[in-house]
XYZ file of C-alpha atoms in Angstrom:
708
model
C 42.173 -23.636 142.898
C 41.123 -22.164 146.253
C 42.306 -18.984 147.924
C 45.642 -19.501 149.654
C 45.396 -18.311 153.285
C 48.564 -17.592 155.257
C 48.508 -16.641 158.965
C 51.152 -14.441 160.569
C 51.420 -13.856 164.343
C 53.094 -10.562 165.135
C 55.693 -10.222 167.935
C 54.898 -8.609 171.285
C 54.988 -4.855 171.651
C 56.899 -3.036 174.390
C 53.736 -2.503 176.425
C 52.676 -6.197 176.212
C 53.770 -8.975 178.557
C 54.859 -12.478 177.660
C 52.424 -14.020 180.156
C 49.462 -12.608 178.162
C 50.349 -14.628 175.026
C 47.503 -16.984 174.072
C 47.862 -17.425 170.269
C 50.471 -19.986 169.181
C 51.556 -21.702 165.957
C 51.736 -25.501 165.767
C 52.626 -28.139 163.188
C 49.904 -30.039 161.387
C 49.377 -33.765 161.075
C 51.497 -33.973 157.914
C 54.574 -32.391 159.557
C 55.075 -29.913 156.703
C 55.847 -26.993 158.925
C 53.493 -24.884 161.029
C 49.990 -24.979 159.625
C 47.835 -24.708 162.778
C 46.819 -21.740 164.910
C 45.744 -22.549 168.464
C 43.769 -20.189 170.712
C 41.903 -20.979 173.968
C 38.140 -20.900 174.250
C 37.048 -17.618 175.893
C 34.419 -19.511 177.914
C 36.654 -22.430 178.861
C 40.403 -21.883 179.265
C 41.085 -25.640 179.280
C 39.735 -26.002 175.737
C 41.686 -24.867 172.663
C 40.411 -23.997 169.215
C 42.556 -25.097 166.237
C 42.464 -23.507 162.771
C 44.384 -25.025 159.861
C 45.708 -22.890 156.994
C 48.180 -23.289 154.134
C 51.001 -21.831 156.221
C 51.430 -20.252 159.649
C 54.328 -17.955 160.564
C 55.179 -17.223 164.184
C 56.557 -14.109 165.810
C 60.132 -15.028 164.906
C 59.415 -15.124 161.126
C 61.001 -12.342 159.060
C 59.720 -10.454 156.028
C 62.110 -12.422 153.803
C 60.744 -15.765 155.077
C 57.172 -14.837 154.199
C 58.127 -13.452 150.787
C 60.213 -16.481 149.803
C 57.540 -18.921 150.924
C 54.373 -17.228 149.618
C 54.891 -14.284 147.236
C 58.052 -15.104 145.261
C 56.523 -18.155 143.455
C 53.803 -15.941 141.968
C 56.250 -13.795 139.957
C 56.704 -16.428 137.256
C 52.908 -16.760 136.943
C 52.683 -13.021 136.257
C 55.014 -13.374 133.247
C 52.953 -16.340 132.021
C 49.823 -14.167 131.760
C 48.117 -14.843 135.117
C 46.749 -12.157 137.424
C 47.867 -12.174 141.082
C 45.932 -10.672 144.021
C 47.607 -10.252 147.418
C 45.760 -8.712 150.372
C 46.311 -8.399 154.133
C 43.443 -8.831 156.614
C 43.244 -8.380 160.364
C 42.216 -6.216 163.292
C 43.731 -2.779 163.745
C 47.177 -2.899 165.317
C 48.122 -6.389 164.087
C 50.779 -5.331 161.535
C 49.015 -5.341 158.147
C 50.713 -2.203 156.844
C 54.073 -3.426 158.148
C 53.586 -6.701 156.282
C 52.607 -5.037 152.986
C 54.685 -1.836 153.014
C 57.337 -2.580 155.637
C 59.959 -0.255 157.054
C 62.804 1.800 155.623
C 65.605 -0.693 156.245
C 66.462 -3.431 153.781
C 65.481 -6.225 156.182
C 62.116 -4.628 157.051
C 60.919 -4.136 153.470
C 57.378 -5.396 152.983
C 55.779 -7.646 150.396
C 55.091 -4.839 147.895
C 58.713 -3.601 147.491
C 60.005 -7.174 147.407
C 57.389 -8.147 144.788
C 58.418 -5.239 142.532
C 62.075 -6.127 143.001
C 61.310 -9.684 141.847
C 59.333 -8.366 138.851
C 62.213 -6.187 137.642
C 64.719 -9.029 138.061
C 62.446 -11.358 136.080
C 61.941 -8.710 133.381
C 65.692 -8.300 132.871
C 66.073 -12.080 132.657
C 63.281 -12.373 130.047
C 64.780 -9.607 127.911
C 68.239 -11.151 128.171
C 67.059 -14.691 127.294
C 65.096 -13.448 124.277
C 68.042 -11.286 123.136
C 65.841 -8.202 123.051
C 62.986 -9.810 121.097
C 60.643 -9.510 124.087
C 60.064 -6.152 125.721
C 58.699 -5.731 129.247
C 56.914 -2.577 130.395
C 55.825 -1.955 133.999
C 53.225 0.653 135.016
C 51.549 1.297 138.357
C 48.381 2.926 139.686
C 47.690 3.545 143.364
C 44.401 4.579 144.976
C 42.551 4.374 148.291
C 38.968 3.825 149.436
C 38.289 6.388 152.181
C 34.763 6.565 153.643
C 33.533 4.466 150.678
C 34.954 6.987 148.168
C 37.758 6.251 145.712
C 40.659 8.752 145.617
C 43.797 8.715 143.464
C 46.881 8.711 145.710
C 48.993 10.330 142.984
C 46.768 13.392 143.399
C 47.241 15.779 146.321
C 44.355 15.842 148.873
C 43.650 19.531 148.261
C 43.112 18.862 144.534
C 40.664 15.988 145.002
C 36.943 16.234 144.384
C 34.613 15.447 147.260
C 32.723 12.753 145.342
C 35.850 10.808 144.371
C 36.343 8.641 141.280
C 33.608 6.442 139.808
C 33.700 2.692 139.073
C 32.758 0.975 135.807
C 32.504 -2.652 134.694
C 34.640 -3.502 131.645
C 35.137 -7.028 130.373
C 34.112 -8.660 133.639
C 36.487 -6.498 135.678
C 35.868 -3.379 137.730
C 37.915 -0.377 136.623
C 38.323 3.078 138.179
C 37.486 5.902 135.779
C 40.082 8.673 135.594
C 42.774 6.807 137.524
C 46.383 7.912 136.967
C 48.777 5.291 135.599
C 52.507 5.990 135.932
C 55.169 4.030 134.002
C 58.095 2.738 136.098
C 61.345 1.974 134.311
C 63.282 0.824 137.379
C 62.862 -0.171 141.017
C 64.285 3.163 142.167
C 61.662 5.058 140.190
C 58.918 2.848 141.641
C 60.065 3.437 145.227
C 60.098 7.201 144.624
C 56.527 7.192 143.272
C 55.356 4.752 145.960
C 56.707 6.858 148.838
C 55.275 10.015 147.268
C 51.812 8.429 147.021
C 51.912 7.033 150.576
C 52.211 10.585 151.912
C 48.726 11.294 150.507
C 47.162 8.245 152.186
C 44.724 8.871 155.044
C 46.200 7.839 158.400
C 45.417 8.789 162.008
C 46.231 8.025 165.614
C 43.991 5.907 167.854
C 44.419 4.457 171.325
C 45.451 1.082 169.871
C 47.677 2.313 167.020
C 49.583 5.596 166.665
C 49.711 5.267 162.838
C 46.413 3.588 162.048
C 45.364 3.270 158.391
C 42.019 5.002 157.876
C 41.468 3.691 154.336
C 41.887 0.627 152.124
C 44.922 1.079 149.828
C 45.048 -0.755 146.447
C 48.232 -0.879 144.362
C 47.888 -2.197 140.783
C 51.040 -3.126 138.839
C 50.462 -3.775 135.127
C 53.053 -5.868 133.268
C 53.036 -5.769 129.459
C 55.119 -8.313 127.493
C 55.510 -7.593 123.781
C 56.991 -10.177 121.408
C 56.631 -9.218 117.771
C 52.920 -8.872 117.038
C 51.888 -10.597 120.304
C 51.160 -8.597 123.454
C 50.308 -10.151 126.813
C 49.083 -8.088 129.800
C 48.891 -9.278 133.416
C 48.153 -7.415 136.652
C 49.435 -7.778 140.214
C 47.127 -6.235 142.843
C 48.409 -5.629 146.378
C 45.721 -4.520 148.854
C 46.331 -3.217 152.366
C 42.948 -3.366 154.087
C 42.170 -1.135 157.044
C 41.568 -3.083 160.246
C 38.230 -3.472 161.967
C 37.918 -1.416 165.168
C 36.099 -1.693 168.471
C 35.243 1.928 169.322
C 34.982 1.039 173.008
C 38.727 0.361 173.023
C 40.009 2.942 170.528
C 38.444 6.076 172.165
C 37.758 7.548 168.730
C 36.544 11.121 168.366
C 33.813 12.300 166.001
C 35.961 12.217 162.847
C 37.520 8.866 163.701
C 34.065 7.405 164.420
C 32.906 8.267 160.889
C 36.017 6.612 159.433
C 35.631 3.595 161.716
C 31.997 3.056 160.762
C 32.894 3.135 157.053
C 35.767 0.667 157.564
C 33.656 -1.733 159.629
C 30.813 -1.551 157.090
C 33.058 -2.505 154.156
C 34.627 -5.376 156.132
C 31.172 -6.560 157.175
C 30.075 -6.612 153.517
C 33.251 -8.566 152.697
C 32.318 -11.117 155.371
C 28.804 -11.327 153.887
C 30.267 -11.989 150.431
C 32.506 -14.755 151.785
C 29.548 -16.262 153.652
C 27.370 -16.185 150.519
C 30.126 -17.766 148.402
C 30.718 -20.544 150.941
C 26.980 -21.294 151.006
C 26.798 -21.097 147.169
C 24.063 -18.481 147.318
C 22.531 -17.164 144.106
C 23.168 -13.529 145.024
C 26.486 -12.239 146.360
C 26.388 -8.623 147.646
C 29.510 -7.330 145.889
C 27.959 -3.970 144.996
C 27.047 -2.994 148.556
C 30.580 -1.701 149.076
C 33.193 -0.333 146.696
C 35.924 -2.361 148.366
C 34.164 -5.690 147.748
C 33.282 -4.589 144.207
C 36.956 -3.955 143.418
C 38.244 -7.056 145.226
C 35.551 -9.330 143.674
C 36.694 -12.276 145.744
C 35.703 -15.489 143.976
C 35.041 -13.820 140.615
C 38.590 -12.793 139.761
C 40.769 -15.061 137.708
C 44.332 -15.989 138.634
C 46.009 -16.519 141.981
C 44.741 -15.037 145.266
C 46.765 -14.968 148.496
C 45.392 -13.741 151.823
C 47.787 -12.861 154.668
C 45.947 -13.034 158.002
C 47.628 -10.865 160.633
C 47.039 -11.880 164.271
C 47.876 -10.348 167.654
C 49.126 -12.897 170.226
C 47.855 -11.248 173.445
C 44.683 -11.860 175.436
C 43.257 -8.358 174.949
C 42.658 -9.203 171.254
C 41.121 -12.645 171.912
C 37.572 -12.016 170.643
C 38.796 -10.045 167.612
C 41.330 -12.774 166.831
C 38.616 -15.453 166.929
C 36.482 -13.417 164.518
C 39.421 -13.043 162.111
C 40.203 -16.771 162.287
C 36.589 -17.686 161.494
C 36.606 -15.305 158.510
C 39.858 -16.785 157.190
C 38.542 -20.317 157.699
C 35.599 -19.521 155.381
C 37.791 -17.673 152.875
C 40.108 -20.634 152.277
C 37.146 -22.598 150.894
C 36.497 -20.111 148.066
C 37.424 -21.484 144.647
C 39.011 -19.134 142.088
C 39.599 -19.788 138.395
C 43.220 -20.019 137.392
C 42.689 -18.628 133.897
C 45.487 -17.284 131.727
C 44.989 -13.915 130.045
C 44.675 -14.225 126.286
C 47.387 -12.568 124.179
C 46.562 -9.666 121.893
C 47.710 -9.884 118.260
C 48.325 -6.912 116.005
C 46.531 -7.497 112.672
C 47.705 -6.350 109.202
C 46.732 -2.844 108.203
C 43.763 -2.631 105.784
C 44.806 -1.161 102.361
C 43.322 2.222 101.504
C 42.296 2.864 97.853
C 43.605 6.140 96.472
C 43.983 7.811 93.039
C 43.050 5.941 89.893
C 42.318 2.671 91.702
C 39.280 4.240 93.333
C 36.119 3.151 91.374
C 32.873 4.882 92.122
C 29.588 3.021 91.965
C 27.101 4.568 89.496
C 24.205 6.483 90.979
C 20.689 5.228 90.533
C 17.485 7.260 90.813
C 14.906 6.394 93.454
C 12.184 4.016 92.194
C 9.572 5.755 94.309
C 9.901 8.924 92.238
C 9.104 7.300 88.879
C 5.492 8.484 88.731
C 6.647 12.072 89.188
C 9.178 11.936 86.357
C 8.429 13.880 83.177
C 9.060 11.594 80.187
C 10.217 13.614 77.205
C 10.227 12.627 73.587
C 13.342 11.087 72.114
C 13.572 13.927 69.612
C 13.915 16.524 72.321
C 16.559 14.421 74.003
C 18.577 14.024 70.830
C 18.245 17.712 70.163
C 19.786 18.560 73.457
C 22.586 16.058 73.122
C 23.726 17.385 69.769
C 25.803 20.020 71.491
C 29.099 19.619 73.334
C 29.671 16.073 74.642
C 29.351 15.659 78.424
C 32.260 14.638 80.526
C 30.216 12.119 82.522
C 27.614 9.392 81.823
C 24.068 9.439 83.089
C 22.514 6.073 83.887
C 18.766 5.858 83.409
C 16.354 3.176 84.458
C 14.907 0.869 81.794
C 11.523 1.101 83.410
C 11.188 4.650 82.100
C 11.126 3.431 78.459
C 8.384 0.917 79.126
C 6.312 3.259 81.220
C 3.601 3.609 78.534
C 3.408 -0.140 77.959
C 2.297 -0.821 81.516
C -1.336 -1.806 82.028
C -3.420 0.980 83.406
C -5.131 0.320 86.648
C -8.931 -0.067 86.263
C -9.490 1.875 89.469
C -7.663 4.957 88.222
C -9.116 7.491 85.818
C -7.219 7.725 82.542
C -5.043 10.763 82.355
C -5.877 13.549 79.947
C -2.973 14.255 77.603
C -4.134 17.811 77.116
C -3.699 18.506 80.810
C -0.165 17.261 80.903
C 2.091 20.237 81.192
C 5.751 20.378 81.721
C 7.077 21.890 84.907
C 7.971 25.543 84.389
C 11.641 26.364 84.505
C 12.951 28.178 87.486
C 13.759 31.813 87.121
C 17.359 32.492 87.997
C 17.861 35.229 90.525
C 21.029 37.196 90.807
C 22.916 36.462 93.987
C 23.419 39.374 96.385
C 27.186 38.900 96.198
C 27.177 39.297 92.416
C 24.702 42.159 92.391
C 26.300 45.511 91.805
C 26.443 47.822 94.763
C 25.561 51.472 94.389
C 28.552 53.761 94.345
C 29.453 55.157 97.729
C 30.189 58.831 98.201
C 33.004 59.711 100.647
C 32.507 62.924 102.559
C 35.218 65.345 103.618
C 34.864 64.482 107.311
C 35.312 60.777 106.557
C 38.515 61.523 104.668
C 39.845 63.548 107.612
C 39.029 60.721 110.003
C 40.878 58.236 107.836
C 43.938 60.475 107.649
C 43.956 61.037 111.409
C 43.659 57.307 112.066
C 46.528 56.547 109.709
C 48.746 59.209 111.304
C 48.042 57.862 114.827
C 48.962 54.338 113.681
C 52.274 55.561 112.263
C 53.106 57.478 115.451
C 52.258 54.470 117.598
C 54.540 52.253 115.516
C 57.378 54.757 115.850
C 56.886 54.874 119.618
C 57.002 51.088 119.878
C 60.197 50.880 117.807
C 61.898 53.791 119.576
C 64.630 52.698 121.993
C 64.379 53.954 125.557
C 67.455 55.998 126.522
C 69.448 54.711 129.459
C 68.940 56.696 132.681
C 71.662 59.089 133.675
C 74.099 57.862 136.277
C 73.735 59.235 139.797
C 76.791 60.827 141.351
C 78.421 59.349 144.422
C 77.546 62.365 146.539
C 73.854 62.035 145.729
C 74.004 58.324 146.521
C 75.552 59.012 149.928
C 72.903 61.599 150.723
C 70.142 59.191 149.740
C 71.630 56.417 151.871
C 71.965 58.721 154.879
C 68.369 59.853 154.424
C 67.155 56.227 154.298
C 69.148 55.351 157.420
C 67.717 58.352 159.244
C 64.161 57.362 158.347
C 64.764 53.752 159.386
C 66.363 54.821 162.678
C 63.387 57.063 163.416
C 60.970 54.213 162.786
C 63.039 51.816 164.904
C 63.349 54.315 167.754
C 59.630 54.993 167.751
C 58.883 51.257 167.817
C 61.301 50.743 170.704
C 59.757 53.639 172.628
C 56.264 52.212 172.141
C 57.498 48.849 173.456
C 58.803 50.564 176.611
C 55.419 52.278 177.089
C 53.608 48.959 176.729
C 55.847 47.288 179.320
C 55.364 50.251 181.678
C 51.583 49.899 181.492
C 51.820 46.174 182.169
C 54.009 46.759 185.270
C 51.664 49.490 186.482
C 48.595 47.251 186.100
C 50.308 44.602 188.273
C 51.155 47.181 190.960
C 54.902 47.208 190.220
C 55.327 50.975 190.344
C 59.162 50.993 190.455
C 59.431 48.873 187.319
C 56.755 50.961 185.597
C 58.659 54.177 186.457
C 61.849 52.735 184.997
C 60.090 51.804 181.742
C 58.508 55.268 181.492
C 61.935 56.898 181.946
C 63.395 54.692 179.181
C 60.506 55.629 176.893
C 61.049 59.351 177.604
C 64.314 59.218 175.647
C 62.339 58.483 172.483
C 59.536 60.996 173.226
C 61.418 63.904 174.870
C 58.757 66.619 174.507
C 55.703 64.613 175.508
C 53.968 66.508 178.352
C 51.630 63.632 179.158
C 54.532 61.231 179.625
C 56.356 63.695 181.880
C 53.220 64.102 184.014
C 52.956 60.326 184.413
C 56.601 60.059 185.472
C 56.328 62.841 188.053
C 53.076 61.435 189.403
C 54.501 57.917 189.703
C 57.720 59.195 191.327
C 55.701 61.122 193.935
C 53.636 58.029 194.632
C 56.697 55.841 195.196
C 58.274 58.540 197.408
C 55.129 58.720 199.536
C 55.157 54.963 199.967
C 58.764 54.944 201.101
C 58.225 57.816 203.582
C 55.166 56.051 204.943
C 57.204 52.875 205.420
C 59.994 54.746 207.257
C 57.507 56.549 209.517
C 55.690 53.335 210.401
C 58.996 51.651 211.238
C 60.379 54.591 213.288
C 57.193 55.581 215.129
C 56.701 53.585 218.380
C 53.440 51.768 218.585
C 52.850 53.089 222.093
C 51.931 56.516 220.680
C 48.740 55.066 219.377
C 45.706 54.733 221.558
C 45.757 50.944 221.350
C 48.204 48.592 219.629
C 45.604 47.091 217.328
C 44.345 50.540 216.235
C 47.926 51.548 215.391
C 48.374 48.422 213.298
C 45.171 48.963 211.344
C 45.954 52.660 210.868
C 49.303 51.679 209.336
C 47.625 49.101 207.130
C 44.948 51.542 205.942
C 47.446 54.307 205.240
C 49.463 51.938 203.065
C 46.366 50.877 201.102
C 45.302 54.507 200.734
C 48.749 55.415 199.357
C 48.545 52.559 196.832
C 45.175 53.748 195.599
C 46.006 57.464 195.540
C 46.426 57.437 191.754
C 42.936 56.103 191.244
C 41.430 58.516 193.759
C 43.077 61.551 192.162
C 41.456 60.656 188.858
C 38.065 60.441 190.539
C 38.524 63.872 192.184
C 36.284 63.111 195.196
C 37.452 64.557 198.567
C 36.212 63.916 202.031
C 36.571 66.197 205.091
C 36.416 64.736 208.561
C 35.622 66.593 211.731
C 39.224 67.648 212.382
C 39.316 69.436 209.063
C 41.857 67.133 207.424
C 41.160 66.370 203.764
C 42.144 63.144 202.134
C 41.205 61.261 198.981
C 39.048 58.236 199.313
C 37.431 55.646 197.077
C 33.684 55.568 196.454
C 31.467 54.175 199.172
C 31.117 50.877 197.339
C 34.853 50.344 197.555
C 35.206 51.652 201.113
C 33.576 48.524 202.525
C 36.558 46.482 201.438
C 38.866 48.507 203.706
C 37.052 47.515 206.866
C 39.314 45.172 208.786
C 37.973 42.984 211.487
C 39.692 43.775 214.768
C 41.729 40.902 216.134
C 42.687 41.058 219.826
C 46.453 41.018 219.343
C 48.518 42.004 222.410
C 51.750 43.649 221.278
C 54.680 44.314 223.559
C 56.198 47.367 221.860
C 56.582 49.495 225.002
C 58.317 46.878 227.115
C 60.704 44.085 226.196
C 59.549 41.572 223.529
C 58.129 38.273 224.688
C 59.879 34.999 223.826
C 57.074 34.124 221.410
C 57.548 37.419 219.526
C 61.322 37.014 219.516
C 61.018 33.480 218.140
C 58.630 34.636 215.383
C 60.900 37.525 214.365
C 63.982 35.282 214.385
C 62.246 32.750 212.094
C 61.194 35.480 209.672
C 64.646 37.135 209.670
C 66.355 33.784 209.028
C 64.936 33.806 205.441
C 64.680 30.012 205.712
C 61.758 28.798 203.614
C 61.510 25.480 205.453
C 61.062 27.216 208.854
C 58.763 30.007 207.603
C 56.562 27.447 205.841
C 55.997 25.656 209.192
C 54.321 28.736 210.699
C 50.584 28.532 211.111
C 48.693 29.946 208.141
C 51.791 30.251 205.942
C 52.047 28.100 202.834
C 54.823 27.585 200.306
C 53.836 30.491 198.065
C 53.324 32.912 200.967
C 56.696 31.981 202.474
C 58.418 32.609 199.135
C 56.755 36.037 198.786
C 57.851 37.034 202.332
C 61.467 36.010 201.737
C 61.510 37.688 198.316
C 60.150 40.932 199.773
C 62.748 40.979 202.539
C 65.695 40.028 200.337
C 65.102 42.379 197.433
C 63.536 45.225 199.400
C 60.194 45.593 197.638
C 58.477 48.928 197.085
C 56.236 48.596 200.157
C 59.111 47.442 202.446
C 61.988 49.810 203.289
C 63.917 47.286 205.393
C 65.421 43.813 204.956
C 65.215 42.712 208.618
C 62.030 42.806 210.687
C 62.480 44.369 214.132
C 58.906 44.456 215.367
C 55.453 43.098 214.673
C 54.450 46.447 213.150
C 57.166 46.099 210.538
C 56.061 42.514 209.905
C 52.492 43.661 209.259
C 53.741 46.337 206.846
C 55.077 43.602 204.564
C 52.714 43.207 201.635
C 50.472 40.172 201.941
C 50.673 39.849 205.777
C 47.715 40.985 207.854
C 47.197 41.351 211.617
C 45.228 38.088 211.663
C 48.105 36.303 209.950
C 50.599 37.636 212.543
C 48.304 36.501 215.369
C 48.068 33.010 213.821
C 51.855 32.839 213.493
C 52.398 33.823 217.137
C 49.776 31.521 218.584
C 51.075 28.605 216.540
C 54.517 28.764 218.151
C 55.362 26.565 221.139
C 57.603 28.120 223.840
C 58.159 27.747 227.601
C 55.433 28.056 230.239
C 56.679 31.516 231.374
C 55.840 33.028 227.990
C 53.613 36.099 228.220
C 50.691 35.728 225.867
């Protein structure tokens, strides 16, 4: 009987289109249902390849259709003593695991749960028909081959050894040493164990499949039928092979590449075995991979069914052709449909005990005859005249005729005078029997013994003594203890909350948000009331914020005409604001600088002073006279707080427009007004420079009479 090959074409996925379908199922010449798979030639679209198998199921076929047509008939063979092997083959993403394991719903159950359901139904029928004379036991073992290593799926991954389980040959079959076998009394118990073991299976996500199997999974179900003294054992093996992968399409990382290479190697060895079997080669490379050694395709006895899973779309065309060619060679492999022999329990061998046990008499060694000392019969009779012995001694007849033997001519005759009997052994007293000299016990030894005995008695009394119950605590003491615990906990909580306020204050200060930092410091002061350092920080930060606000008011109230030139006034305002922001840093440095007028002010080091140089932009401001239409239009756009209009100004993006509107609406620390009345006030807004104001003005379009 040859391997039965069944092809199944999976339905389209959500991301696949109907126009890309190229694989179809067709009826054969005998009109016994679909038995042909047609696929176009990659080099010539007008030519189709046809592959004929035992059965072909299209995309509309359900799990129940495939089980009823292919797997259900094998259940009766299992109870007749035949082994059954069922395995799924195909490229990754073609639905092998769905075919074997299935989904959670009743309609989506795969071949394995349906096969076990059929086994339990058949077992109940056999037990009922035999009226309890035949007992059926079901046990399962489940393991995987990951990176060419065998791991027990009933064992958690963290408890596995790195080398995996070893394989041994026993009775023409390959067995896994140390594999766990779990008995299953019912289908519910099997499903619980099966789901538990599937959690330990190695899976991963690739570009082609989000839940790709990274190992070959083998489920072995052993069925034992016992009728009187006869026992018959059969095995059903369900194998879910991992799919071959094209790493150019899967985008595998380093770990997935190692797994993919191991999977492709084992499937390549399987293809080599099928090729060697089809060519009837003398050597078949089963041992080059553990998967092929366990599967042993062509050497196993019983029924073998292969389910070929195919993808219908064009993107899988070359992989589909390779799978079809492999299945076409596999269907030619012949397997032996041999029934497993029953095992009979023999009668127990009787064991002789008591008086029925007869001992065989002992005989002396013949090689020690020449060393024996032959004594005269008179001496023997003299010794035997005493008490009769309770046992018989068997002697060899050759001893009596020892003198009658012919002497060898090559040997010198023995001298009777030299013959001497062996001297008797002198008995020595055993050391255990020998009398010991009397021991003298000293006074110190006696005292030590007494002290040891007294300590043992005291220890025993202590062990047996009952521990008195502790005295009850009064309610007043309990209340005081509780109040003390609450006070300690409140102190810890308050200190933690104060530290959190300090941390937030430092974060605000590092970002330049002095008002927020001052607020956090004031909240933290409640938890650290007598901290001089914290008070100094608060006073210093308050003075800094006050200076900034006064500087903003002065710059807004002072007319720009008091300055020598408008642009110098603008840059003086800008520099004074930057100097006020950096006053905290300069005070820590302690460096002062005196100009010619005798005014002292803090400044940054020379390396930082270069950053404060602002390139002079020739901006003509009209602060002394009436504002020009261009200036009025710019100020009206800014005061409108409309992001869409402010964003249209030259040099102003979305983020800059949002910061301007936010500063004017909320009244930021550096801005003491919410409506801009002049270009000087506009420049005092943080993030706006004189160059930016010039770009905004020049970018506006007004009438021809505008004064530039």
